[in-house]
């Protein structure tokens, strides 16, 4: 990653920051509403962001029986991400033609 490109395209980094902030806020709100432990919030975040490769590792650090559930949610996250990537691409096309 070339961090000097931030000066050339600051809008893309701002969009990424907003997107990750929205993700963190949504995870925290959902976790607090469901009264879920912080470990479950970390696992769900890793399922959405990290995917099937890293979510089971995070899940196993809390409880080894959570690994299959983390894989299942990660695969669901991949399916959801395909749709979200299309929306992001359309939004970015309007921001920077």
PDB file of C-alpha atoms in Angstrom:
ATOM      1  CA  UNK A   1       0.000   0.000   0.000  1.00  0.00           C
ATOM      2  CA  UNK A   2       1.361   3.360  -0.988  1.00  0.00           C
ATOM      3  CA  UNK A   3       0.283   5.852   1.666  1.00  0.00           C
ATOM      4  CA  UNK A   4       1.537   8.792  -0.370  1.00  0.00           C
ATOM      5  CA  UNK A   5      -1.493   8.315  -2.628  1.00  0.00           C
ATOM      6  CA  UNK A   6      -3.705   9.724   0.142  1.00  0.00           C
ATOM      7  CA  UNK A   7      -2.830  13.215  -1.084  1.00  0.00           C
ATOM      8  CA  UNK A   8      -3.843  12.329  -4.656  1.00  0.00           C
ATOM      9  CA  UNK A   9      -7.184  10.655  -3.869  1.00  0.00           C
ATOM     10  CA  UNK A  10      -8.363  11.726  -0.404  1.00  0.00           C
ATOM     11  CA  UNK A  11     -12.030  11.081  -1.189  1.00  0.00           C
ATOM     12  CA  UNK A  12     -11.477   7.331  -1.468  1.00  0.00           C
ATOM     13  CA  UNK A  13      -9.852   7.186   1.951  1.00  0.00           C
ATOM     14  CA  UNK A  14     -12.649   9.296   3.399  1.00  0.00           C
ATOM     15  CA  UNK A  15     -15.225   6.917   1.911  1.00  0.00           C
ATOM     16  CA  UNK A  16     -13.347   3.943   3.393  1.00  0.00           C
ATOM     17  CA  UNK A  17     -13.220   5.613   6.787  1.00  0.00           C
ATOM     18  CA  UNK A  18     -16.946   6.358   6.698  1.00  0.00           C
ATOM     19  CA  UNK A  19     -17.715   2.805   5.589  1.00  0.00           C
ATOM     20  CA  UNK A  20     -15.662   1.211   8.383  1.00  0.00           C
ATOM     21  CA  UNK A  21     -17.098   3.645  10.926  1.00  0.00           C
ATOM     22  CA  UNK A  22     -20.598   2.661   9.813  1.00  0.00           C
ATOM     23  CA  UNK A  23     -19.612  -1.013  10.171  1.00  0.00           C
ATOM     24  CA  UNK A  24     -18.270  -0.507  13.704  1.00  0.00           C
ATOM     25  CA  UNK A  25     -21.302   1.519  14.748  1.00  0.00           C
ATOM     26  CA  UNK A  26     -23.698  -1.073  13.349  1.00  0.00           C
ATOM     27  CA  UNK A  27     -21.862  -3.930  15.111  1.00  0.00           C
ATOM     28  CA  UNK A  28     -21.878  -2.057  18.417  1.00  0.00           C
ATOM     29  CA  UNK A  29     -25.545  -1.074  18.198  1.00  0.00           C
ATOM     30  CA  UNK A  30     -26.645  -4.581  17.220  1.00  0.00           C
ATOM     31  CA  UNK A  31     -24.504  -6.101  19.963  1.00  0.00           C
ATOM     32  CA  UNK A  32     -25.852  -3.748  22.613  1.00  0.00           C
ATOM     33  CA  UNK A  33     -29.468  -4.242  21.529  1.00  0.00           C
ATOM     34  CA  UNK A  34     -29.067  -8.033  21.647  1.00  0.00           C
ATOM     35  CA  UNK A  35     -26.952  -7.805  24.819  1.00  0.00           C
ATOM     36  CA  UNK A  36     -24.298  -9.911  23.116  1.00  0.00           C
ATOM     37  CA  UNK A  37     -20.865 -10.375  24.656  1.00  0.00           C
ATOM     38  CA  UNK A  38     -17.981  -8.413  23.172  1.00  0.00           C
ATOM     39  CA  UNK A  39     -16.536 -11.673  21.853  1.00  0.00           C
ATOM     40  CA  UNK A  40     -19.596 -12.181  19.641  1.00  0.00           C
ATOM     41  CA  UNK A  41     -19.261  -8.649  18.329  1.00  0.00           C
ATOM     42  CA  UNK A  42     -15.625  -9.316  17.428  1.00  0.00           C
ATOM     43  CA  UNK A  43     -16.531 -12.559  15.692  1.00  0.00           C
ATOM     44  CA  UNK A  44     -19.347 -10.971  13.710  1.00  0.00           C
ATOM     45  CA  UNK A  45     -17.098  -8.102  12.666  1.00  0.00           C
ATOM     46  CA  UNK A  46     -14.394 -10.504  11.544  1.00  0.00           C
ATOM     47  CA  UNK A  47     -16.973 -12.522   9.604  1.00  0.00           C
ATOM     48  CA  UNK A  48     -18.002  -9.405   7.694  1.00  0.00           C
ATOM     49  CA  UNK A  49     -14.566  -7.883   7.170  1.00  0.00           C
ATOM     50  CA  UNK A  50     -12.073 -10.759   7.361  1.00  0.00           C
ATOM     51  CA  UNK A  51     -14.126 -13.524   5.853  1.00  0.00           C
ATOM     52  CA  UNK A  52     -13.948 -17.284   6.089  1.00  0.00           C
ATOM     53  CA  UNK A  53     -10.164 -17.369   6.364  1.00  0.00           C
ATOM     54  CA  UNK A  54      -9.823 -15.392   9.587  1.00  0.00           C
ATOM     55  CA  UNK A  55     -13.238 -15.526  11.290  1.00  0.00           C
ATOM     56  CA  UNK A  56     -12.809 -19.109  12.577  1.00  0.00           C
ATOM     57  CA  UNK A  57      -9.484 -18.145  14.115  1.00  0.00           C
ATOM     58  CA  UNK A  58     -11.084 -15.286  16.027  1.00  0.00           C
ATOM     59  CA  UNK A  59     -14.001 -17.535  17.011  1.00  0.00           C
ATOM     60  CA  UNK A  60     -11.696 -20.289  18.248  1.00  0.00           C
ATOM     61  CA  UNK A  61      -9.861 -17.850  20.460  1.00  0.00           C
ATOM     62  CA  UNK A  62     -13.100 -17.504  22.448  1.00  0.00           C
ATOM     63  CA  UNK A  63     -14.609 -20.983  22.098  1.00  0.00           C
ATOM     64  CA  UNK A  64     -13.665 -23.784  19.696  1.00  0.00           C
ATOM     65  CA  UNK A  65     -17.319 -24.676  19.100  1.00  0.00           C
ATOM     66  CA  UNK A  66     -17.933 -21.290  17.477  1.00  0.00           C
ATOM     67  CA  UNK A  67     -15.626 -21.966  14.498  1.00  0.00           C
ATOM     68  CA  UNK A  68     -18.255 -23.687  12.259  1.00  0.00           C
ATOM     69  CA  UNK A  69     -20.729 -20.897  12.959  1.00  0.00           C
ATOM     70  CA  UNK A  70     -18.096 -18.321  12.033  1.00  0.00           C
ATOM     71  CA  UNK A  71     -17.471 -20.094   8.718  1.00  0.00           C
ATOM     72  CA  UNK A  72     -21.207 -20.171   7.966  1.00  0.00           C
ATOM     73  CA  UNK A  73     -21.616 -16.470   8.732  1.00  0.00           C
ATOM     74  CA  UNK A  74     -18.507 -15.641   6.714  1.00  0.00           C
ATOM     75  CA  UNK A  75     -19.890 -17.371   3.646  1.00  0.00           C
ATOM     76  CA  UNK A  76     -23.119 -15.418   4.124  1.00  0.00           C
ATOM     77  CA  UNK A  77     -20.947 -12.308   4.419  1.00  0.00           C
ATOM     78  CA  UNK A  78     -19.318 -13.098   1.080  1.00  0.00           C
ATOM     79  CA  UNK A  79     -22.733 -13.346  -0.563  1.00  0.00           C
ATOM     80  CA  UNK A  80     -23.850 -10.079   1.031  1.00  0.00           C
ATOM     81  CA  UNK A  81     -20.564  -8.394   0.105  1.00  0.00           C
ATOM     82  CA  UNK A  82     -21.129  -9.040  -3.602  1.00  0.00           C
ATOM     83  CA  UNK A  83     -24.243  -6.916  -3.467  1.00  0.00           C
ATOM     84  CA  UNK A  84     -22.612  -4.232  -1.303  1.00  0.00           C
ATOM     85  CA  UNK A  85     -19.596  -3.952  -3.614  1.00  0.00           C
ATOM     86  CA  UNK A  86     -21.908  -3.205  -6.504  1.00  0.00           C
ATOM     87  CA  UNK A  87     -23.584  -0.426  -4.475  1.00  0.00           C
ATOM     88  CA  UNK A  88     -20.179   0.998  -3.467  1.00  0.00           C
ATOM     89  CA  UNK A  89     -19.026   1.006  -7.068  1.00  0.00           C
ATOM     90  CA  UNK A  90     -22.135   2.878  -8.127  1.00  0.00           C
ATOM     91  CA  UNK A  91     -21.702   5.429  -5.315  1.00  0.00           C
ATOM     92  CA  UNK A  92     -18.033   5.957  -6.165  1.00  0.00           C
ATOM     93  CA  UNK A  93     -18.900   6.407  -9.834  1.00  0.00           C
ATOM     94  CA  UNK A  94     -21.104   9.337  -8.840  1.00  0.00           C
ATOM     95  CA  UNK A  95     -18.537  10.820  -6.454  1.00  0.00           C
ATOM     96  CA  UNK A  96     -15.592  10.719  -8.861  1.00  0.00           C
ATOM     97  CA  UNK A  97     -16.616  10.416 -12.529  1.00  0.00           C
TER      98      UNK A  97
END
